[in-house]
Coordinates of C-alpha atoms and ligand atoms in Angstrom, one line a residue:
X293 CA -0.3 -95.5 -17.0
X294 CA -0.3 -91.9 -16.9
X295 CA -1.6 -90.3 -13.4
X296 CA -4.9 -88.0 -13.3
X297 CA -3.7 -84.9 -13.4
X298 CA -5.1 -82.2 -11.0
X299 CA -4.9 -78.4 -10.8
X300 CA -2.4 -76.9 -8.9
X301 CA -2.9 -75.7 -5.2
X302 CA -1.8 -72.0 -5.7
X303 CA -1.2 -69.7 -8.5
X304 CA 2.4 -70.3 -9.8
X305 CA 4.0 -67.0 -9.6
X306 CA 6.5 -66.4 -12.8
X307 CA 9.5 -64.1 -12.3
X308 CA 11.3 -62.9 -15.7
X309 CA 15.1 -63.7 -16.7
X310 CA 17.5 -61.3 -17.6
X311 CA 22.0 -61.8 -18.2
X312 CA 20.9 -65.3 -16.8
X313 CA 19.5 -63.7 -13.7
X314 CA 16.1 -64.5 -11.9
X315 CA 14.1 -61.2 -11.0
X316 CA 10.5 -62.1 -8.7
X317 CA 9.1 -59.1 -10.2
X318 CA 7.4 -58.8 -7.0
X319 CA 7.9 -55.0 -7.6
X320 CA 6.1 -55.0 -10.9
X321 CA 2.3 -55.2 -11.2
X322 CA 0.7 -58.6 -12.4
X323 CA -1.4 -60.2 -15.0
X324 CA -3.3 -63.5 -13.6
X325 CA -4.0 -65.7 -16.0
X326 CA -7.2 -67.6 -15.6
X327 CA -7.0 -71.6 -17.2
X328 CA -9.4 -71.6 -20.2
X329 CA -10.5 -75.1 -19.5
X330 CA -11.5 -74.8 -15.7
X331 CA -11.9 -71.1 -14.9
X332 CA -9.4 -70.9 -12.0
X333 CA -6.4 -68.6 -11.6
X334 CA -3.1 -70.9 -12.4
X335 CA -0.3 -68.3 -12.8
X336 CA 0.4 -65.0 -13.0
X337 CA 3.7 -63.2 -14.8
X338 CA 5.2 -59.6 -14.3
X339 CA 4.4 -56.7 -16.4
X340 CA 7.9 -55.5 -17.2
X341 CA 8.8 -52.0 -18.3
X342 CA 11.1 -50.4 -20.6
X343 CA 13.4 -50.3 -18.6
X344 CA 13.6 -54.0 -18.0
X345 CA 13.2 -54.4 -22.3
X346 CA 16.5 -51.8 -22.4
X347 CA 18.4 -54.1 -19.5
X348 CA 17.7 -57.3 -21.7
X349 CA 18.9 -55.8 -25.0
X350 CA 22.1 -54.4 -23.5
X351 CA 22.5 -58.1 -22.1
X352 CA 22.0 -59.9 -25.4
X353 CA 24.2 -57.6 -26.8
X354 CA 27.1 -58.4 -24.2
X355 CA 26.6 -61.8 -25.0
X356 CA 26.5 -61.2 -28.7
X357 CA 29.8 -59.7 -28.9
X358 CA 31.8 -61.0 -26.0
X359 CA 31.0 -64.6 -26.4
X360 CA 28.5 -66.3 -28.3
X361 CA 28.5 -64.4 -32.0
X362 CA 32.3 -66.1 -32.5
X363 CA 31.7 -69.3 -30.9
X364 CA 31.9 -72.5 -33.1
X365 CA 28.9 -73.7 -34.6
X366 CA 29.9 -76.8 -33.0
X367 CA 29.8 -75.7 -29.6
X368 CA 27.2 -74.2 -30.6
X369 CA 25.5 -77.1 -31.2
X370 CA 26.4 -79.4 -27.9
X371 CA 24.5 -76.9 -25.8
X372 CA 21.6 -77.3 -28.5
X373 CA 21.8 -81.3 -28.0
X374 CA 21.7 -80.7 -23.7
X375 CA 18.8 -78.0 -24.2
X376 CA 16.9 -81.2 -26.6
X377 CA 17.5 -83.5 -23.5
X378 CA 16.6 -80.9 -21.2
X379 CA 13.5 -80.9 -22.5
X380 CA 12.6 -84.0 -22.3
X381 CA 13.4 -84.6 -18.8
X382 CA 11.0 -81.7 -17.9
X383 CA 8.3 -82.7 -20.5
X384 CA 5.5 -83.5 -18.2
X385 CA 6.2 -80.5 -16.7
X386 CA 6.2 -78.3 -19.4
X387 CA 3.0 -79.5 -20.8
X388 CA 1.2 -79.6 -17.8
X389 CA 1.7 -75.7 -17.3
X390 CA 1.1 -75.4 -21.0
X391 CA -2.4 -77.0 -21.3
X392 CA -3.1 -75.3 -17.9
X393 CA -2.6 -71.7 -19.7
X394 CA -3.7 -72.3 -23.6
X395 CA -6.6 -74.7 -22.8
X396 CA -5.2 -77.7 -24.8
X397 CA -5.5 -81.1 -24.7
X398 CA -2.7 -82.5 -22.7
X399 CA -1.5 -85.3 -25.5
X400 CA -1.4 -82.5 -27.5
X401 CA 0.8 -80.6 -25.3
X402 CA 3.2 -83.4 -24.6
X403 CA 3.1 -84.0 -28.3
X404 CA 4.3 -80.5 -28.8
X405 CA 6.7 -80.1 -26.1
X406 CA 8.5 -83.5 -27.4
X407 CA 8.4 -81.6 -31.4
X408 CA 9.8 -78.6 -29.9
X409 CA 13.2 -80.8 -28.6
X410 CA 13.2 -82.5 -32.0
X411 CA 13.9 -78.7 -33.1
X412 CA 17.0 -78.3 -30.6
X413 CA 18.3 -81.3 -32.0
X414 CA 17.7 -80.3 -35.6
X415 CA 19.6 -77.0 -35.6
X416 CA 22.5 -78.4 -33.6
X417 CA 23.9 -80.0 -37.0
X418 CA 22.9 -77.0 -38.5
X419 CA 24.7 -74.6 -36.5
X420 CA 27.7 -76.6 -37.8
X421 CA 26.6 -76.3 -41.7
X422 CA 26.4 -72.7 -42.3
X423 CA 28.4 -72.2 -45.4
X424 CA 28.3 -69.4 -48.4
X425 CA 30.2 -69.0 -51.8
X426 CA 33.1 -69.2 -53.5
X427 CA 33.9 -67.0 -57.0
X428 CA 36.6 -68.8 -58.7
X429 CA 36.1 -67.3 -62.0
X430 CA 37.6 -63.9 -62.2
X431 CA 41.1 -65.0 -63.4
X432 CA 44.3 -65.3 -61.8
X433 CA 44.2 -61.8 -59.6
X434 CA 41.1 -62.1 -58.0
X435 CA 39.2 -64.4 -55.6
X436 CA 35.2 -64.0 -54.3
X437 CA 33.7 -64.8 -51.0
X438 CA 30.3 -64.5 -49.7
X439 CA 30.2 -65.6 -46.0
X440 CA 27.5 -65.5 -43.7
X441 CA 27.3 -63.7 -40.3
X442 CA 24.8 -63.8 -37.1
X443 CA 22.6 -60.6 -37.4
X444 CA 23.2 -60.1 -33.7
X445 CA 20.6 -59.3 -31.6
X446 CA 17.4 -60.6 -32.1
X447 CA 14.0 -59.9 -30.8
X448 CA 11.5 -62.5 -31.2
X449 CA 7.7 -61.7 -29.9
X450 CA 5.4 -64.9 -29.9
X451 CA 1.8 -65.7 -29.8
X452 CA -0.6 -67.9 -27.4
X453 CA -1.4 -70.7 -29.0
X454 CA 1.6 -72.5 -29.8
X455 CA 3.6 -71.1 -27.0
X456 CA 6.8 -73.2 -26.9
X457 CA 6.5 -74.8 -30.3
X458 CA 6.3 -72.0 -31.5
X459 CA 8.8 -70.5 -29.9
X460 CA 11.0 -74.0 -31.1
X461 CA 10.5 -73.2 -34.9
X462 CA 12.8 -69.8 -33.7
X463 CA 14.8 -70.0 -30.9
X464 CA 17.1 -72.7 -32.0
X465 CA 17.9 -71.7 -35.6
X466 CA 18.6 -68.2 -34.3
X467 CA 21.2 -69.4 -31.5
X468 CA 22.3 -72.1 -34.2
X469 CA 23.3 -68.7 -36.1
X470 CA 24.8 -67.2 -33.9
X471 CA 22.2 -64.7 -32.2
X472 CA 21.6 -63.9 -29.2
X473 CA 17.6 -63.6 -28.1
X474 CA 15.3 -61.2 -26.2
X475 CA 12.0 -62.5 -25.8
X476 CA 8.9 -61.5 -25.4
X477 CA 5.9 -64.0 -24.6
X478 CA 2.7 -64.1 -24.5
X479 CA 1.4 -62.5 -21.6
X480 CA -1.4 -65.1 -21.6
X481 CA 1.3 -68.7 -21.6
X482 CA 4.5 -67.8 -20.5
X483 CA 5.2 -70.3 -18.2
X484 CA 7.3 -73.0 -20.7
X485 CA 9.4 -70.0 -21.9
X486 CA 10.4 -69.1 -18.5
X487 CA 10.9 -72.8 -17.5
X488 CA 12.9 -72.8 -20.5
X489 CA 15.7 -70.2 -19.0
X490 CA 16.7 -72.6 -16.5
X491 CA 16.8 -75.9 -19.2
X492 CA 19.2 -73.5 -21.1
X493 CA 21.2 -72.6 -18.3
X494 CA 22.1 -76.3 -17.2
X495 CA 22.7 -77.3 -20.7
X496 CA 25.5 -74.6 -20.7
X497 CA 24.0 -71.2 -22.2
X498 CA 26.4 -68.3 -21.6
X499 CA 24.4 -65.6 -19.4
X500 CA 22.8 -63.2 -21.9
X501 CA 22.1 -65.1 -24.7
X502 CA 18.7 -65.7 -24.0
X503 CA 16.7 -63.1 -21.5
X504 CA 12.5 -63.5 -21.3
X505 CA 11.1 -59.9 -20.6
X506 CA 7.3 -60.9 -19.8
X507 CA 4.5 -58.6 -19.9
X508 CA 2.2 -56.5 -22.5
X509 CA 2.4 -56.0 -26.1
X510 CA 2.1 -52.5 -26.2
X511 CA 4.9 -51.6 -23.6
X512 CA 7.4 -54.5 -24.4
X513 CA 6.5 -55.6 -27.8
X514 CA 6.5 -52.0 -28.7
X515 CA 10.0 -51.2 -27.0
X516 CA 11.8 -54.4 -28.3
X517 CA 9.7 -53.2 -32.3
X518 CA 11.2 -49.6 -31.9
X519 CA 15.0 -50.4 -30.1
X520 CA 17.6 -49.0 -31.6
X521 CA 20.3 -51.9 -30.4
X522 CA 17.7 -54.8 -31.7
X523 CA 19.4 -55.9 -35.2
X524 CA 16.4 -58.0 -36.1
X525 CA 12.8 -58.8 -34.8
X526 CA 10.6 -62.0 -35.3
X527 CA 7.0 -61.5 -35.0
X528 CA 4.8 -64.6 -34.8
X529 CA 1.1 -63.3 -34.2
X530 CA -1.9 -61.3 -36.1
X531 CA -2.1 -59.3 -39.1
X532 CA -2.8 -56.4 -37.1
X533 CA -0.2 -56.5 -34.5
X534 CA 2.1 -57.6 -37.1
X535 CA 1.6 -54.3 -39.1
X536 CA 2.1 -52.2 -36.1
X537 CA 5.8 -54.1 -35.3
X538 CA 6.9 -53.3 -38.8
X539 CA 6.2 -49.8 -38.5
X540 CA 7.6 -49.2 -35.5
X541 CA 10.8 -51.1 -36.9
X542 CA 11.2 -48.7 -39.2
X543 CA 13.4 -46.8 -35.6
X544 CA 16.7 -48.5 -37.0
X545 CA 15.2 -50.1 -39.9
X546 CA 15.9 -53.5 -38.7
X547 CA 15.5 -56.6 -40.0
X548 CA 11.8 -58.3 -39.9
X549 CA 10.2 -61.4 -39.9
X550 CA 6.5 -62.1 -39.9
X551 CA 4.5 -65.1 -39.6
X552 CA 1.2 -63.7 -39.4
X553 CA -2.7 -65.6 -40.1
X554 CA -4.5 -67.4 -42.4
X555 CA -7.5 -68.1 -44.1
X556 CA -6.5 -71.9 -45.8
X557 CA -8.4 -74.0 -47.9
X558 CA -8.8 -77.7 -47.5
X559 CA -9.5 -78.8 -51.7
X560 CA -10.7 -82.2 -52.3
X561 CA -12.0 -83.5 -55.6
X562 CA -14.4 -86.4 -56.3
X563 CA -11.6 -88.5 -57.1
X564 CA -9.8 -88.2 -53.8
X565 CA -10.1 -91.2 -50.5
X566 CA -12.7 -89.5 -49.2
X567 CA -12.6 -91.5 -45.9
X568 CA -9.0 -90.1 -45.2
X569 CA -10.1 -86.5 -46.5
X570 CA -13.0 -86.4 -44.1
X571 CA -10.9 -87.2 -41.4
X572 CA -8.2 -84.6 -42.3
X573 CA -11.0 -82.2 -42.7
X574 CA -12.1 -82.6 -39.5
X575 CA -8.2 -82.6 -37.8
X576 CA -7.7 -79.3 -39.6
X577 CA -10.2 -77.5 -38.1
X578 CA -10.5 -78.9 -34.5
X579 CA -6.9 -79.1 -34.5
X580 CA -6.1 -76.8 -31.1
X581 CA -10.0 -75.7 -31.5
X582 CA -9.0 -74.3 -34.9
X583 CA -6.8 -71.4 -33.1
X584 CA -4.5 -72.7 -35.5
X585 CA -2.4 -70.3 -37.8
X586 CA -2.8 -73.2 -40.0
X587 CA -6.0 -74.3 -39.8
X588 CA -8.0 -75.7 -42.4
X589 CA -11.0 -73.6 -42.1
X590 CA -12.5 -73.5 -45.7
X591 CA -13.5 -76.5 -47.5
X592 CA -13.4 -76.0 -51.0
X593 CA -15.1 -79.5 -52.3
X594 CA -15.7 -80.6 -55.6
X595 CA -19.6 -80.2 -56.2
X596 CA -20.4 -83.8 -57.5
X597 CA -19.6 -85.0 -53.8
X598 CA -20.4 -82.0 -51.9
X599 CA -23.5 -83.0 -50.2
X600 CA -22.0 -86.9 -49.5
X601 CA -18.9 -85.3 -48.5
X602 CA -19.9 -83.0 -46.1
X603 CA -22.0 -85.5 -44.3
X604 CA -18.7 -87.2 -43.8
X605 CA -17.3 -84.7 -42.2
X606 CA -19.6 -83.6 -40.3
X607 CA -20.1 -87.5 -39.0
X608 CA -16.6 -87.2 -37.8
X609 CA -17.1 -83.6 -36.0
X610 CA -20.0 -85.2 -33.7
X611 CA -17.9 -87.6 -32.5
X612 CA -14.5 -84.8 -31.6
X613 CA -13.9 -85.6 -27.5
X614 CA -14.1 -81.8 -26.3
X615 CA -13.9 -81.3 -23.0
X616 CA -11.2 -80.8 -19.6
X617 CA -7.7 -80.2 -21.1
X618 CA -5.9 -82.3 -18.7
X619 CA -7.9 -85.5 -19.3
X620 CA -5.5 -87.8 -21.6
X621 CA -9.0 -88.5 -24.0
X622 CA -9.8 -84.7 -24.7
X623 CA -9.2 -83.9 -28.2
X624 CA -10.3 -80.5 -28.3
X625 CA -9.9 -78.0 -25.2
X626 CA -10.8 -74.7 -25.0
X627 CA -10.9 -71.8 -26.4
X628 CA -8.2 -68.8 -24.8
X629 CA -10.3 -66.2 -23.5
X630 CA -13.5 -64.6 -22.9
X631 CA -13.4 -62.0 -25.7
X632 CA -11.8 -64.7 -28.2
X633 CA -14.9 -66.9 -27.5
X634 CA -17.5 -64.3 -28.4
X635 CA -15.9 -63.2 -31.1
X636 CA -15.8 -67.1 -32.6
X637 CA -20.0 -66.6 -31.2
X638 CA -20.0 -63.5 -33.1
X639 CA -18.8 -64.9 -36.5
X640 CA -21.1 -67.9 -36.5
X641 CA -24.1 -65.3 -35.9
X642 CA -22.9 -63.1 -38.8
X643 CA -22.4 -66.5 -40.9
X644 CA -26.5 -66.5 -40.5
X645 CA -27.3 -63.7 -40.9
X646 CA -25.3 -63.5 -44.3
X647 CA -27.4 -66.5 -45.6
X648 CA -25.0 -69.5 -44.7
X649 CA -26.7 -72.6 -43.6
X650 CA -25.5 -73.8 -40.2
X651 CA -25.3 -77.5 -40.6
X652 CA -24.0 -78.6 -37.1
X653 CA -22.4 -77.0 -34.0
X654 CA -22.6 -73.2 -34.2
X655 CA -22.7 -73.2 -29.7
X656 CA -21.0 -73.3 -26.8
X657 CA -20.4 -76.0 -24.5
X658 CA -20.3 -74.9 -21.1
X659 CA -18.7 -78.0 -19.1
X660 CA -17.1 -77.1 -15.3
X661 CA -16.3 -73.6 -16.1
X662 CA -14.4 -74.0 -19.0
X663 CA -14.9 -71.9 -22.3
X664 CA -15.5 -74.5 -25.2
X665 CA -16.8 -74.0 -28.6
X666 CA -18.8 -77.0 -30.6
X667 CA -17.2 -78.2 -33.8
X668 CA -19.2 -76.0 -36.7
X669 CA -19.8 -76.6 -40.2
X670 CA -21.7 -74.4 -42.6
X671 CA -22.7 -74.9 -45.8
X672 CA -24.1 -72.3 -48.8
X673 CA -21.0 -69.7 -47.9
X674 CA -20.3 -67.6 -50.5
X675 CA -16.4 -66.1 -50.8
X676 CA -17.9 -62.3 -50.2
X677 CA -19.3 -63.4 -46.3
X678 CA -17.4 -62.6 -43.5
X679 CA -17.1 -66.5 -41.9
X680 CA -15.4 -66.7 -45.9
X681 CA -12.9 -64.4 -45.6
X682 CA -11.9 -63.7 -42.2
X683 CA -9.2 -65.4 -40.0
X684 CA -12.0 -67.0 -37.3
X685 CA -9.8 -68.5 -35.5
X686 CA -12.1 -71.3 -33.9
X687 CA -13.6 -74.5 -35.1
X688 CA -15.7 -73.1 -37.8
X689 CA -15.7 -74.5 -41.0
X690 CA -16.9 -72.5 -44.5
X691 CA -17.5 -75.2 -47.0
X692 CA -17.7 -73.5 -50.8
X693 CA -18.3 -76.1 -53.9
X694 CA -16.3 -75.9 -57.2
X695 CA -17.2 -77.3 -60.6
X696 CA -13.5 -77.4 -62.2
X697 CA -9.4 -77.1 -61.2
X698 CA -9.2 -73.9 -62.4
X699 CA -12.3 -72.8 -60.3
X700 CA -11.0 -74.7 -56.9
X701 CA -7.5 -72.6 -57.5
X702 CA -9.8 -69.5 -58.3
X703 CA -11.4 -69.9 -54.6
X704 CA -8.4 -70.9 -53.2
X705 CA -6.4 -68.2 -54.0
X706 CA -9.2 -65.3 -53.2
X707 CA -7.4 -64.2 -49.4
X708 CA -5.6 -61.9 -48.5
X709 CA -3.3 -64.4 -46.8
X710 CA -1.3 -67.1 -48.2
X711 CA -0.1 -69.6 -45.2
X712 CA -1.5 -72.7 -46.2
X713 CA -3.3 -75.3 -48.5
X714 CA -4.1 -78.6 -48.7
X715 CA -5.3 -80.4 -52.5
X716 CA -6.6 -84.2 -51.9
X717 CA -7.1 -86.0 -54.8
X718 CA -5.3 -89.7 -55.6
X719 CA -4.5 -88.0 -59.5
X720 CA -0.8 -87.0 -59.4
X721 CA -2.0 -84.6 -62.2
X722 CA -4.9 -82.9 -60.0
X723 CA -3.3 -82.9 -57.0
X724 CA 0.2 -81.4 -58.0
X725 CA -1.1 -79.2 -61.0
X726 CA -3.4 -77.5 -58.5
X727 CA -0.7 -77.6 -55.6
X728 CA 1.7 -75.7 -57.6
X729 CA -0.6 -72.7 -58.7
X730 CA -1.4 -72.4 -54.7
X731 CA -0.1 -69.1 -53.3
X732 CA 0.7 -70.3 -49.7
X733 CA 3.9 -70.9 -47.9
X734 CA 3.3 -74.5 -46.5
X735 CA 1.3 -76.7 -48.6
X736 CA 0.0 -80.8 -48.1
X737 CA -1.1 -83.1 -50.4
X738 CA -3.6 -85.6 -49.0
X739 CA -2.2 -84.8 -45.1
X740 CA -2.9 -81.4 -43.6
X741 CA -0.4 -80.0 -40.9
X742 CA 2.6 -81.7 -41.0
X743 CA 5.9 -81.2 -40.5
X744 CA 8.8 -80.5 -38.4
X745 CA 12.4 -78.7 -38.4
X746 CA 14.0 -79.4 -41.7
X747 CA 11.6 -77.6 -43.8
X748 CA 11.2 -74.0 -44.5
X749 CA 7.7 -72.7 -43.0
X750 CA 6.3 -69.2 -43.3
X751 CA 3.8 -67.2 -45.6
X752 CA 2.9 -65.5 -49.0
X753 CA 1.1 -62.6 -49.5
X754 CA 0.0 -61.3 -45.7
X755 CA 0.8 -64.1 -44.0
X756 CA 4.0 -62.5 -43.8
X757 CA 7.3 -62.6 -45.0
X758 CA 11.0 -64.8 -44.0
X759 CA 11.0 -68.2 -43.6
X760 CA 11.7 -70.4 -40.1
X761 CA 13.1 -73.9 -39.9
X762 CA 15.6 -75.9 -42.1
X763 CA 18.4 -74.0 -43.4
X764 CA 16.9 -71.5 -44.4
X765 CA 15.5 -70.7 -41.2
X766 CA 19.4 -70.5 -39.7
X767 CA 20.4 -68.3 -42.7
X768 CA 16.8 -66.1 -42.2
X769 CA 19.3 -65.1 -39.2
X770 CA 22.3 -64.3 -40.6
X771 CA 23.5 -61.2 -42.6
X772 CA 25.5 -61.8 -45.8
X773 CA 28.7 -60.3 -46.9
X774 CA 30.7 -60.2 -50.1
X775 CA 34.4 -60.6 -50.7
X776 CA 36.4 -59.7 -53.1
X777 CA 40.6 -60.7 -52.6
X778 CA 43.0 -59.1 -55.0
X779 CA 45.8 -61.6 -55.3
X780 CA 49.6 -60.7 -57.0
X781 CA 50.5 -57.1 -57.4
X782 CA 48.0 -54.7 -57.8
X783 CA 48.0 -52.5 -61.4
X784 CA 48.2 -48.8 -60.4
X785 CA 45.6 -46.9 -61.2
X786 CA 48.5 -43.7 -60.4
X787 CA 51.3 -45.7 -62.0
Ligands
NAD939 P1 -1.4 -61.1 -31.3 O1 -1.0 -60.4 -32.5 O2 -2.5 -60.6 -30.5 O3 -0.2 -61.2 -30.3 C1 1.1 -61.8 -30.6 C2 2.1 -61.2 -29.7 O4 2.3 -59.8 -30.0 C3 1.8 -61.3 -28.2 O5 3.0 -61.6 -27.5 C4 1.4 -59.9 -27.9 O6 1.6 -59.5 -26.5 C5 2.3 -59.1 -28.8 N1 1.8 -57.7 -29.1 C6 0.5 -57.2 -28.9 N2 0.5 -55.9 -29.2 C7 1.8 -55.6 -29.6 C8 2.4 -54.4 -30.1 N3 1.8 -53.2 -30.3 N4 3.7 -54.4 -30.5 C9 4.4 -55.6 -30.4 N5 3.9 -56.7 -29.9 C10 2.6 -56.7 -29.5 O7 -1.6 -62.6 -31.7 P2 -2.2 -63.8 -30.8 O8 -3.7 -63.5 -30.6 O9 -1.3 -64.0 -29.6 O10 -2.0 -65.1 -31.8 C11 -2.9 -65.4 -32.8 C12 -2.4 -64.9 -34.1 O11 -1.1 -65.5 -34.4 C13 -3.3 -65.5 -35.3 O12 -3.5 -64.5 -36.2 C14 -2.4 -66.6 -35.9 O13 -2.7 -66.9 -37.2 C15 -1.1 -66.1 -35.7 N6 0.0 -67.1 -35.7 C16 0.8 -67.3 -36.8 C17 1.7 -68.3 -36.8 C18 2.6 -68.5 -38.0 O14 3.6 -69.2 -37.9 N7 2.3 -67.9 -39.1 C19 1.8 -69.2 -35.7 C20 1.0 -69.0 -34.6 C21 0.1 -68.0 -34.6

């Protein structure tokens, strides 16, 4: 039995961590944050300067060159296995602090906090794997190489709603290379990062390798995008944000990474269980009340079963559990802040008055002071309105008909982003044929978000660019070089 949970007493007050070193910040102003579900101040973090962002570069850098760039990958990989465990000894913990500052469900939390030490355990092989090339085929004089190398420093800038899972589709493929991290969290959830200093230290982290500068976007986010000394940056939040980091990376022109929004479809043809689809339907878009990266928020549904289809759904939305985050039954918590909620308001107004028929939700839900937002469906959307094309970001979903394939791929396709897709259909032919003409990053075929470490994640078109997890998330990390070894006397070019 798990115990009711209750909020804390006082505001826990978060410090940041730099060279494996605890500062208070009590010198530093402060940024409360307010739980979404209950409306009461449960932490606050520092706002850290500059000069605390220039401190924690020139500490990852020690750490980069003095001890952990030339460590084995198998060492490596032991403190990656204690970090997993780590983990899971403080899951409760963790999750507790991160439903308390995203408004979550709290089995969604745990769910996510136990995913995130699958990750460390993941990459630990991995760090041992990393390979490259061999050129055997120039004849008897000359030998190739390509090898791979950690990039060095990397800076890795993370968003709200996935704060440590997130931060788990990273963290451990960059140390796994080699790298050394600064970080910069949310300012809103940066709790389970910071708790995460300490679970890195006991399983055996050298000092520097990982620093957490808390604080605002446009004072650390913007000193880490611009630095000189940072080899590579990993942005994980909005299109717009994510335009101004590449910009500003231009300083040193360092390496970036982008996992940016999306607008993805959910496809389901007349021939598909529509049973499971309806229920996947409905898990896409309530999923963390659809302020999901990867939510399914348009359903693009064959028109022969449109109308029976979306009554499906829409029997499932009525009966989503929203409500208090902690309570083990919640299934959808609440939405992040203030000005995110009336902006999710403000769509499902404009959705109206564009001519889209609301067909259930569309409100809030005011329960104890907590922001919540009813599960909302609406039908007649055309791909030129707003609540069509926009990343929402809420439980709002857009449902467009199709006649044919070609049309469904047609709708599909018609974003400027290109994160994710789902086809369901029991055809193998259907499904796949209209899976691979997709133009997103992570795709399902009669399941919608899914996965976990050993597969590449990341987007197409403006969803972004790079790719985290698997191998090719270690290697995302790593520079490559090429080597060429003359072998026997060399013929003079002055003979
Ligand atoms: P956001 O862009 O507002 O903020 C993301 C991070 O950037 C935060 O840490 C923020 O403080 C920081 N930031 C703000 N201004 C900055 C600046 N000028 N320079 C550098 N950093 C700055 O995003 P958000 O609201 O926290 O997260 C929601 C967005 O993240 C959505 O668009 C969602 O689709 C996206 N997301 C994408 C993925 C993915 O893997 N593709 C995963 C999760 C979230």
């Amino acid at each position: 039995m798990t115990k009711q949970l209750s909020l804390p007493k006082t505001p826990r007050s978060n410090g940041f961590y730099i060279d494996g070193t605890w500062n208070a910040g009590i010198d530093h102003a402060r940024l409360e944050r307010i739980s979404p579900g209950h409306g009461v101040p449960v932490s606050s973090v520092a706002l850290c300067t500059v000069e605390d962002t220039d401190r924690a570069v020139a500490a990852a850098r020690r750490a980069f060159e003095n001890v952990w760039g030339d460590m084995p990958g198998a060492e490596r990989g032991r403190i990656l296995i204690k970090a997993a465990e780590g983990i899971r000894l403080r899951l409760e913990e963790m999750a507790y602090w991160e439903t308390l500052e995203t408004g979550k469900p709290i089995s969604q939390s745990r769910a996510e906090i136990g995913g995130a030490a699958d990750h460390y355990e993941a990459a630990a092989g991995m760090a041992r794997m990393v390979t490259g090339e061999t050129h055997n085929g120039y004849g008897e004089a000359m030998l190739g190489l390509v090898t791979r190398q950690p990039i060095g420093v990397v800076a890795l800038i993370t968003p709200w709603n996935f704060p440590f899972i997130v931060l788990a589709e990273r963290m451990p493929f960059v140390l796994a290379a080699g790298c050394t991290v600064v970080l910069k969290p949310s300012e809103m959830t940066s709790t389970t990062s910071l708790i995460f200093a300490d679970i890195l230290a006991e399983a055996g982290l050298p000092s520097g390798v990982y620093n957490v500068v808390t604080g605002m976007g446009p004072e650390v986010g913007e000193a880490l995008s611009n630095h000189d000394d940072v080899d590579m940056i990993s942005f994980t939040g909005s299109l717009a944000v994510g335009e101004r980091v590449l910009m500003a990376s231009k300083s040193n022109l360092k390496k970036v990474g982008l996992e940016l929004g999306g607008k993805n479809p959910q496809i389901v043809f007349a021939d598909a269980n529509l049973d499971d689809a309806a229920d996947g339907v409905a898990f896409g878009v309530c999923f963390n009340a659809g302020q999901c990266c990867v939510s399914g928020s348009r359903l693009i549904v064959e028109a022969s079963v449109a109308e029976a289809f979306c009554a499906k759904v829409m029997e499932k939305l009525a009966r989503v559990r929203v409500g208090d985050p902690l309570d083990p039954d919640t299934q959808m918590g609440a939405i992040v802040s203030p000005e995110h909620h009336n902006k999710i308001l403000g769509y499902i107004e404009r959705g109206q008055a564009e001519g889209a028929k609301l067909e259930c939700g569309g409100h809030a839900v005011d329960l104890d002071g907590g922001r919540f937002i009813a599960p909302t469906l609406f039908s007649g959307v055309t791909p030129q309105m707003a609540i069509a094309k926009d990343e929402i970001f809420g439980p709002v979903l857009s449902v467009i008909p199709f006649e044919t394939a070609e049309e469904a791929v047609q709708i599909a396709n018609d974003t400027e982003f290109g994160l994710a897709a789902s086809v369901w259909s029991k055809n193998i032919d259907t499904a796949l044929g209209v899976i691979r003409k997709i133009r997103a990053g992570r795709c399902w075929v009669n399941t919608t978000i899914v996965g976990g470490p050993e597969q590449p994640m990341g987007g197409f078109k403006r969803s972004g660019s790079g790719r985290e997890c698997g191998m090719l998330g270690v290697e995302e990390y790593m520079e490559v070089k090429s080597i060429h070894i003359a072998l026997g006397d060399r013929d003079h070019w002055l003979a």
